[in-house]
């Protein structure tokens, strides 16, 4: 399981069907992998997909070296593309534009933060999906401005839609803060990669977020739908340059000690051989 669809995706009937289907398949599986302790608890105890002895926790693993930017060249590429000065604070949310990611929450937070801070802020929405047109309309309904690849001549937009991008190492380096506002997650890859790039992160407390983010050390975690706390935490990161730098450094050390692909390969090999 990377994530699951047992809440917040479908209605009661369809959700129940998927749970029954997964239970049926679990009985015919030798072992099942969850990617966080919290996810294992949900799958075993909340949704009762299988017995605890069949469920194994193996954290994700990645090639994290590509997110290093010791010379600052990756950061320059991104910030020159979007004409961002050194003093400009860029906050980014990365992922599919779907309801489960709750980008409207991100937009509402951005609106409050922008009215409360005197700093130059730009909020990047990186990715694409079926919600994009609705999000664009929502931004306009708040009397705010956005730009996109199809609409790039808007002066001083608060939001920038980038659509899909492949140069993620440049994006993480170019941003100052990585955000996530999801209602349901497995273990969010964007928070792992963001910390690997020495960026502080801010997130709702869903899925395996608490397993990869150390609250008040590598970033901030707030309860889902708690817009006041989320906004307060984001403002802290925006206003305090030293806090951003320290949390970014802490995050890089933390992630690189736990989420390398070498460790992932060893863990899966050991599980396979044990079966």
mmCIF file of C-alpha atoms in Angstrom:
data_model
loop_
_atom_site.group_PDB
_atom_site.id
_atom_site.type_symbol
_atom_site.label_atom_id
_atom_site.label_comp_id
_atom_site.label_asym_id
_atom_site.label_seq_id
_atom_site.Cartn_x
_atom_site.Cartn_y
_atom_site.Cartn_z
ATOM 1 C CA UNK A 1 0.000 0.000 0.000
ATOM 2 C CA UNK A 2 1.294 3.438 -0.907
ATOM 3 C CA UNK A 3 -1.933 5.062 0.220
ATOM 4 C CA UNK A 4 -5.480 3.722 0.441
ATOM 5 C CA UNK A 5 -8.980 4.751 -0.657
ATOM 6 C CA UNK A 6 -10.844 3.667 2.481
ATOM 7 C CA UNK A 7 -11.929 7.169 3.444
ATOM 8 C CA UNK A 8 -12.434 10.603 1.816
ATOM 9 C CA UNK A 9 -12.525 9.259 -1.745
ATOM 10 C CA UNK A 10 -15.883 7.576 -2.345
ATOM 11 C CA UNK A 11 -19.314 7.040 -0.808
ATOM 12 C CA UNK A 12 -20.089 4.371 1.779
ATOM 13 C CA UNK A 13 -21.160 1.676 -0.701
ATOM 14 C CA UNK A 14 -18.170 1.969 -3.050
ATOM 15 C CA UNK A 15 -15.732 2.254 -0.130
ATOM 16 C CA UNK A 16 -17.224 -0.873 1.419
ATOM 17 C CA UNK A 17 -16.754 -2.766 -1.843
ATOM 18 C CA UNK A 18 -13.057 -1.873 -2.009
ATOM 19 C CA UNK A 19 -12.517 -2.893 1.616
ATOM 20 C CA UNK A 20 -14.126 -6.297 0.989
ATOM 21 C CA UNK A 21 -12.069 -6.735 -2.176
ATOM 22 C CA UNK A 22 -8.818 -5.947 -0.353
ATOM 23 C CA UNK A 23 -9.675 -8.357 2.471
ATOM 24 C CA UNK A 24 -10.324 -11.083 -0.109
ATOM 25 C CA UNK A 25 -6.976 -10.452 -1.835
ATOM 26 C CA UNK A 26 -5.123 -10.194 1.493
ATOM 27 C CA UNK A 27 -6.090 -13.780 2.374
ATOM 28 C CA UNK A 28 -4.330 -14.929 -0.809
ATOM 29 C CA UNK A 29 -1.167 -12.869 -0.218
ATOM 30 C CA UNK A 30 1.983 -14.077 1.520
ATOM 31 C CA UNK A 31 2.765 -10.651 2.958
ATOM 32 C CA UNK A 32 1.552 -7.077 2.618
ATOM 33 C CA UNK A 33 3.724 -3.973 2.866
ATOM 34 C CA UNK A 34 2.635 -0.719 4.494
ATOM 35 C CA UNK A 35 4.887 2.317 4.224
ATOM 36 C CA UNK A 36 4.328 3.743 7.712
ATOM 37 C CA UNK A 37 3.372 2.574 11.199
ATOM 38 C CA UNK A 38 0.227 4.670 11.121
ATOM 39 C CA UNK A 39 -0.810 3.162 7.809
ATOM 40 C CA UNK A 40 -0.264 -0.333 9.214
ATOM 41 C CA UNK A 41 -2.444 0.524 12.200
ATOM 42 C CA UNK A 42 -5.203 1.819 9.931
ATOM 43 C CA UNK A 43 -5.083 -1.207 7.632
ATOM 44 C CA UNK A 44 -4.930 -3.777 10.444
ATOM 45 C CA UNK A 45 -7.037 -2.260 13.220
ATOM 46 C CA UNK A 46 -9.340 0.317 11.602
ATOM 47 C CA UNK A 47 -10.190 -1.318 8.278
ATOM 48 C CA UNK A 48 -9.212 -4.903 9.235
ATOM 49 C CA UNK A 49 -7.677 -5.723 5.856
ATOM 50 C CA UNK A 50 -5.499 -8.489 7.276
ATOM 51 C CA UNK A 51 -3.922 -9.797 10.487
ATOM 52 C CA UNK A 52 -1.029 -7.903 12.029
ATOM 53 C CA UNK A 53 1.507 -10.697 11.413
ATOM 54 C CA UNK A 54 0.943 -10.477 7.632
ATOM 55 C CA UNK A 55 1.468 -6.685 7.478
ATOM 56 C CA UNK A 56 5.077 -5.408 7.339
ATOM 57 C CA UNK A 57 6.254 -1.800 7.514
ATOM 58 C CA UNK A 58 8.919 -0.801 4.995
ATOM 59 C CA UNK A 59 9.611 2.899 4.582
ATOM 60 C CA UNK A 60 10.007 4.367 1.107
ATOM 61 C CA UNK A 61 13.467 4.914 -0.340
ATOM 62 C CA UNK A 62 14.804 7.249 -3.022
ATOM 63 C CA UNK A 63 17.861 8.488 -4.837
ATOM 64 C CA UNK A 64 18.164 11.633 -2.717
ATOM 65 C CA UNK A 65 21.541 12.877 -3.946
ATOM 66 C CA UNK A 66 19.952 14.649 -6.931
ATOM 67 C CA UNK A 67 18.212 17.076 -4.611
ATOM 68 C CA UNK A 68 21.463 18.518 -3.264
ATOM 69 C CA UNK A 69 22.290 21.994 -4.546
ATOM 70 C CA UNK A 70 25.601 22.919 -2.953
ATOM 71 C CA UNK A 71 26.472 25.524 -5.596
ATOM 72 C CA UNK A 72 22.973 27.014 -5.752
ATOM 73 C CA UNK A 73 22.767 26.518 -9.533
ATOM 74 C CA UNK A 74 19.451 24.648 -9.424
ATOM 75 C CA UNK A 75 17.899 27.383 -7.315
ATOM 76 C CA UNK A 76 19.062 30.076 -9.736
ATOM 77 C CA UNK A 77 17.543 28.261 -12.726
ATOM 78 C CA UNK A 78 14.108 28.125 -11.116
ATOM 79 C CA UNK A 79 14.090 31.632 -9.694
ATOM 80 C CA UNK A 80 15.324 33.226 -12.911
ATOM 81 C CA UNK A 81 12.557 31.454 -14.831
ATOM 82 C CA UNK A 82 9.932 33.083 -12.616
ATOM 83 C CA UNK A 83 11.790 36.365 -11.997
ATOM 84 C CA UNK A 84 12.054 35.880 -8.238
ATOM 85 C CA UNK A 85 14.450 38.094 -6.294
ATOM 86 C CA UNK A 86 16.542 36.768 -3.408
ATOM 87 C CA UNK A 87 14.125 38.413 -0.950
ATOM 88 C CA UNK A 88 11.064 36.806 -2.525
ATOM 89 C CA UNK A 89 9.538 33.920 -0.513
ATOM 90 C CA UNK A 90 8.231 31.092 -2.701
ATOM 91 C CA UNK A 91 5.855 28.543 -1.173
ATOM 92 C CA UNK A 92 4.955 25.486 -3.225
ATOM 93 C CA UNK A 93 2.426 22.668 -3.132
ATOM 94 C CA UNK A 94 3.209 19.734 -5.403
ATOM 95 C CA UNK A 95 0.885 17.002 -6.642
ATOM 96 C CA UNK A 96 -2.234 16.088 -8.579
ATOM 97 C CA UNK A 97 -4.945 18.723 -8.633
ATOM 98 C CA UNK A 98 -7.678 16.534 -7.139
ATOM 99 C CA UNK A 99 -10.140 17.123 -4.272
ATOM 100 C CA UNK A 100 -8.254 14.793 -1.906
ATOM 101 C CA UNK A 101 -5.241 17.154 -1.992
ATOM 102 C CA UNK A 102 -7.449 20.057 -0.823
ATOM 103 C CA UNK A 103 -5.801 22.855 -2.788
ATOM 104 C CA UNK A 104 -8.633 25.190 -1.769
ATOM 105 C CA UNK A 105 -7.320 24.963 1.781
ATOM 106 C CA UNK A 106 -3.892 25.985 0.445
ATOM 107 C CA UNK A 107 -5.444 28.925 -1.425
ATOM 108 C CA UNK A 108 -7.350 30.078 1.649
ATOM 109 C CA UNK A 109 -4.208 29.905 3.794
ATOM 110 C CA UNK A 110 -2.270 31.832 1.143
ATOM 111 C CA UNK A 111 -4.921 34.541 1.065
ATOM 112 C CA UNK A 112 -4.753 35.024 4.851
ATOM 113 C CA UNK A 113 -0.957 34.886 4.968
ATOM 114 C CA UNK A 114 -0.539 37.367 2.129
ATOM 115 C CA UNK A 115 -2.753 39.875 3.952
ATOM 116 C CA UNK A 116 -0.762 39.399 7.173
ATOM 117 C CA UNK A 117 2.820 39.555 5.859
ATOM 118 C CA UNK A 118 4.707 42.461 4.338
ATOM 119 C CA UNK A 119 7.102 40.160 2.475
ATOM 120 C CA UNK A 120 6.939 39.457 -1.249
ATOM 121 C CA UNK A 121 5.182 36.110 -1.548
ATOM 122 C CA UNK A 122 4.362 33.794 -4.428
ATOM 123 C CA UNK A 123 2.444 30.540 -4.027
ATOM 124 C CA UNK A 124 3.281 27.864 -6.600
ATOM 125 C CA UNK A 125 0.759 25.158 -7.505
ATOM 126 C CA UNK A 126 2.845 22.488 -9.204
ATOM 127 C CA UNK A 127 1.040 19.667 -10.987
ATOM 128 C CA UNK A 128 -2.209 19.366 -12.888
ATOM 129 C CA UNK A 129 -5.533 17.568 -12.826
ATOM 130 C CA UNK A 130 -9.298 17.798 -13.036
ATOM 131 C CA UNK A 131 -9.541 20.461 -10.328
ATOM 132 C CA UNK A 132 -7.413 23.042 -12.092
ATOM 133 C CA UNK A 133 -10.185 25.085 -13.720
ATOM 134 C CA UNK A 134 -12.169 25.088 -10.467
ATOM 135 C CA UNK A 135 -9.123 26.319 -8.551
ATOM 136 C CA UNK A 136 -8.484 29.072 -11.076
ATOM 137 C CA UNK A 137 -12.096 30.196 -10.783
ATOM 138 C CA UNK A 138 -11.872 30.081 -6.988
ATOM 139 C CA UNK A 139 -8.779 32.303 -6.967
ATOM 140 C CA UNK A 140 -10.533 34.854 -9.173
ATOM 141 C CA UNK A 141 -13.595 34.761 -6.897
ATOM 142 C CA UNK A 142 -11.326 35.940 -4.068
ATOM 143 C CA UNK A 143 -10.168 38.894 -6.212
ATOM 144 C CA UNK A 144 -6.677 37.411 -6.440
ATOM 145 C CA UNK A 145 -4.464 36.899 -9.495
ATOM 146 C CA UNK A 146 -2.837 33.817 -10.956
ATOM 147 C CA UNK A 147 -0.610 32.962 -13.883
ATOM 148 C CA UNK A 148 -0.206 29.703 -15.772
ATOM 149 C CA UNK A 149 1.743 28.385 -18.779
ATOM 150 C CA UNK A 150 -1.207 29.505 -20.915
ATOM 151 C CA UNK A 151 -1.579 32.840 -19.130
ATOM 152 C CA UNK A 152 1.940 33.984 -18.263
ATOM 153 C CA UNK A 153 1.655 37.729 -18.809
ATOM 154 C CA UNK A 154 -0.260 38.493 -15.593
ATOM 155 C CA UNK A 155 1.669 41.117 -13.566
ATOM 156 C CA UNK A 156 2.631 40.135 -10.019
ATOM 157 C CA UNK A 157 0.358 37.095 -9.619
ATOM 158 C CA UNK A 158 -0.018 35.729 -6.088
ATOM 159 C CA UNK A 159 -0.421 32.191 -7.474
ATOM 160 C CA UNK A 160 1.503 30.463 -10.239
ATOM 161 C CA UNK A 161 0.221 27.262 -11.832
ATOM 162 C CA UNK A 162 3.125 25.439 -13.480
ATOM 163 C CA UNK A 163 1.267 22.320 -14.702
ATOM 164 C CA UNK A 164 3.388 19.147 -14.849
ATOM 165 C CA UNK A 165 7.150 19.510 -14.415
ATOM 166 C CA UNK A 166 10.026 17.054 -14.661
ATOM 167 C CA UNK A 167 12.797 19.260 -13.224
ATOM 168 C CA UNK A 168 11.823 18.599 -9.613
ATOM 169 C CA UNK A 169 15.353 19.074 -8.271
ATOM 170 C CA UNK A 170 15.279 22.668 -9.592
ATOM 171 C CA UNK A 171 11.808 23.271 -8.174
ATOM 172 C CA UNK A 172 12.605 22.094 -4.660
ATOM 173 C CA UNK A 173 15.784 24.167 -4.643
ATOM 174 C CA UNK A 174 13.983 27.239 -5.978
ATOM 175 C CA UNK A 175 11.169 27.113 -3.437
ATOM 176 C CA UNK A 176 11.605 28.257 0.160
ATOM 177 C CA UNK A 177 8.827 26.228 1.814
ATOM 178 C CA UNK A 178 7.111 22.992 0.758
ATOM 179 C CA UNK A 179 3.434 22.642 1.688
ATOM 180 C CA UNK A 180 0.932 19.789 1.777
ATOM 181 C CA UNK A 181 -2.780 20.118 2.643
ATOM 182 C CA UNK A 182 -4.147 16.648 1.864
ATOM 183 C CA UNK A 183 -7.139 14.995 3.510
ATOM 184 C CA UNK A 184 -5.648 11.510 3.037
ATOM 185 C CA UNK A 185 -2.109 10.333 2.253
ATOM 186 C CA UNK A 186 0.200 7.352 2.456
ATOM 187 C CA UNK A 187 3.713 8.663 2.918
ATOM 188 C CA UNK A 188 3.956 11.896 0.888
ATOM 189 C CA UNK A 189 6.932 11.761 -1.450
ATOM 190 C CA UNK A 190 6.962 15.548 -1.845
ATOM 191 C CA UNK A 191 7.717 16.019 1.860
ATOM 192 C CA UNK A 192 10.584 13.532 1.674
ATOM 193 C CA UNK A 193 12.080 15.131 -1.417
ATOM 194 C CA UNK A 194 11.532 18.640 -0.070
ATOM 195 C CA UNK A 195 13.418 17.864 3.129
ATOM 196 C CA UNK A 196 16.166 16.145 1.121
ATOM 197 C CA UNK A 197 16.563 19.473 -0.695
ATOM 198 C CA UNK A 198 16.995 21.199 2.695
ATOM 199 C CA UNK A 199 13.610 22.875 2.629
ATOM 200 C CA UNK A 200 11.297 23.212 5.648
ATOM 201 C CA UNK A 201 7.887 21.627 5.182
ATOM 202 C CA UNK A 202 4.386 22.301 6.475
ATOM 203 C CA UNK A 203 1.588 19.753 6.364
ATOM 204 C CA UNK A 204 -1.731 18.499 7.624
ATOM 205 C CA UNK A 205 -1.476 15.493 9.954
ATOM 206 C CA UNK A 206 -2.566 12.709 7.614
ATOM 207 C CA UNK A 207 -1.262 9.260 6.712
ATOM 208 C CA UNK A 208 2.432 8.789 7.400
ATOM 209 C CA UNK A 209 3.306 12.501 7.625
ATOM 210 C CA UNK A 210 4.251 12.231 11.309
ATOM 211 C CA UNK A 211 6.684 9.428 10.420
ATOM 212 C CA UNK A 212 8.696 11.634 8.062
ATOM 213 C CA UNK A 213 8.343 15.151 9.480
ATOM 214 C CA UNK A 214 9.628 16.044 12.940
ATOM 215 C CA UNK A 215 7.243 18.693 14.229
ATOM 216 C CA UNK A 216 8.999 21.974 15.073
ATOM 217 C CA UNK A 217 12.352 20.509 13.992
ATOM 218 C CA UNK A 218 12.091 19.813 10.243
ATOM 219 C CA UNK A 219 8.744 21.527 9.722
ATOM 220 C CA UNK A 220 5.253 21.962 11.131
ATOM 221 C CA UNK A 221 2.307 19.582 11.318
ATOM 222 C CA UNK A 222 -1.225 20.728 12.147
ATOM 223 C CA UNK A 223 -4.528 18.895 12.493
ATOM 224 C CA UNK A 224 -6.534 18.452 9.333
ATOM 225 C CA UNK A 225 -8.900 21.399 8.642
ATOM 226 C CA UNK A 226 -7.222 23.498 11.380
ATOM 227 C CA UNK A 227 -6.649 26.530 9.171
ATOM 228 C CA UNK A 228 -5.726 28.826 12.079
ATOM 229 C CA UNK A 229 -2.797 26.700 13.253
ATOM 230 C CA UNK A 230 -1.674 25.948 9.708
ATOM 231 C CA UNK A 231 -1.685 29.665 8.884
ATOM 232 C CA UNK A 232 0.179 30.559 12.073
ATOM 233 C CA UNK A 233 2.859 27.945 11.335
ATOM 234 C CA UNK A 234 3.300 29.115 7.757
ATOM 235 C CA UNK A 235 3.624 32.729 8.868
ATOM 236 C CA UNK A 236 6.338 31.685 11.319
ATOM 237 C CA UNK A 237 8.332 30.093 8.503
ATOM 238 C CA UNK A 238 7.820 33.071 6.220
ATOM 239 C CA UNK A 239 8.866 35.697 8.747
ATOM 240 C CA UNK A 240 11.816 33.841 10.334
ATOM 241 C CA UNK A 241 14.694 33.291 7.888
ATOM 242 C CA UNK A 242 16.813 31.549 10.535
ATOM 243 C CA UNK A 243 14.026 29.090 11.362
ATOM 244 C CA UNK A 244 13.680 28.161 7.690
ATOM 245 C CA UNK A 245 17.412 27.561 7.368
ATOM 246 C CA UNK A 246 17.624 25.491 10.554
ATOM 247 C CA UNK A 247 14.595 23.348 9.753
ATOM 248 C CA UNK A 248 15.864 22.823 6.229
ATOM 249 C CA UNK A 249 19.209 21.591 7.532
ATOM 250 C CA UNK A 250 17.529 19.352 10.102
ATOM 251 C CA UNK A 251 15.248 17.919 7.447
ATOM 252 C CA UNK A 252 18.079 17.014 5.116
ATOM 253 C CA UNK A 253 19.954 15.098 7.822
ATOM 254 C CA UNK A 254 16.790 13.393 9.039
ATOM 255 C CA UNK A 255 15.601 12.212 5.629
ATOM 256 C CA UNK A 256 18.975 11.032 4.370
ATOM 257 C CA UNK A 257 19.354 8.811 7.420
ATOM 258 C CA UNK A 258 16.058 6.973 6.775
ATOM 259 C CA UNK A 259 14.856 7.126 3.174
ATOM 260 C CA UNK A 260 17.661 6.037 0.832
ATOM 261 C CA UNK A 261 16.885 3.554 -1.922
ATOM 262 C CA UNK A 262 19.733 1.299 -0.712
ATOM 263 C CA UNK A 263 17.884 0.769 2.581
ATOM 264 C CA UNK A 264 14.611 0.164 0.738
ATOM 265 C CA UNK A 265 16.167 -2.531 -1.461
ATOM 266 C CA UNK A 266 17.693 -4.290 1.558
ATOM 267 C CA UNK A 267 14.381 -4.235 3.441
ATOM 268 C CA UNK A 268 12.382 -5.689 0.548
ATOM 269 C CA UNK A 269 15.046 -8.316 -0.159
ATOM 270 C CA UNK A 270 15.062 -9.401 3.495
ATOM 271 C CA UNK A 271 11.266 -9.673 3.580
ATOM 272 C CA UNK A 272 11.192 -11.643 0.325
ATOM 273 C CA UNK A 273 13.867 -14.069 1.544
ATOM 274 C CA UNK A 274 12.094 -14.532 4.877
ATOM 275 C CA UNK A 275 9.036 -15.809 2.984
#
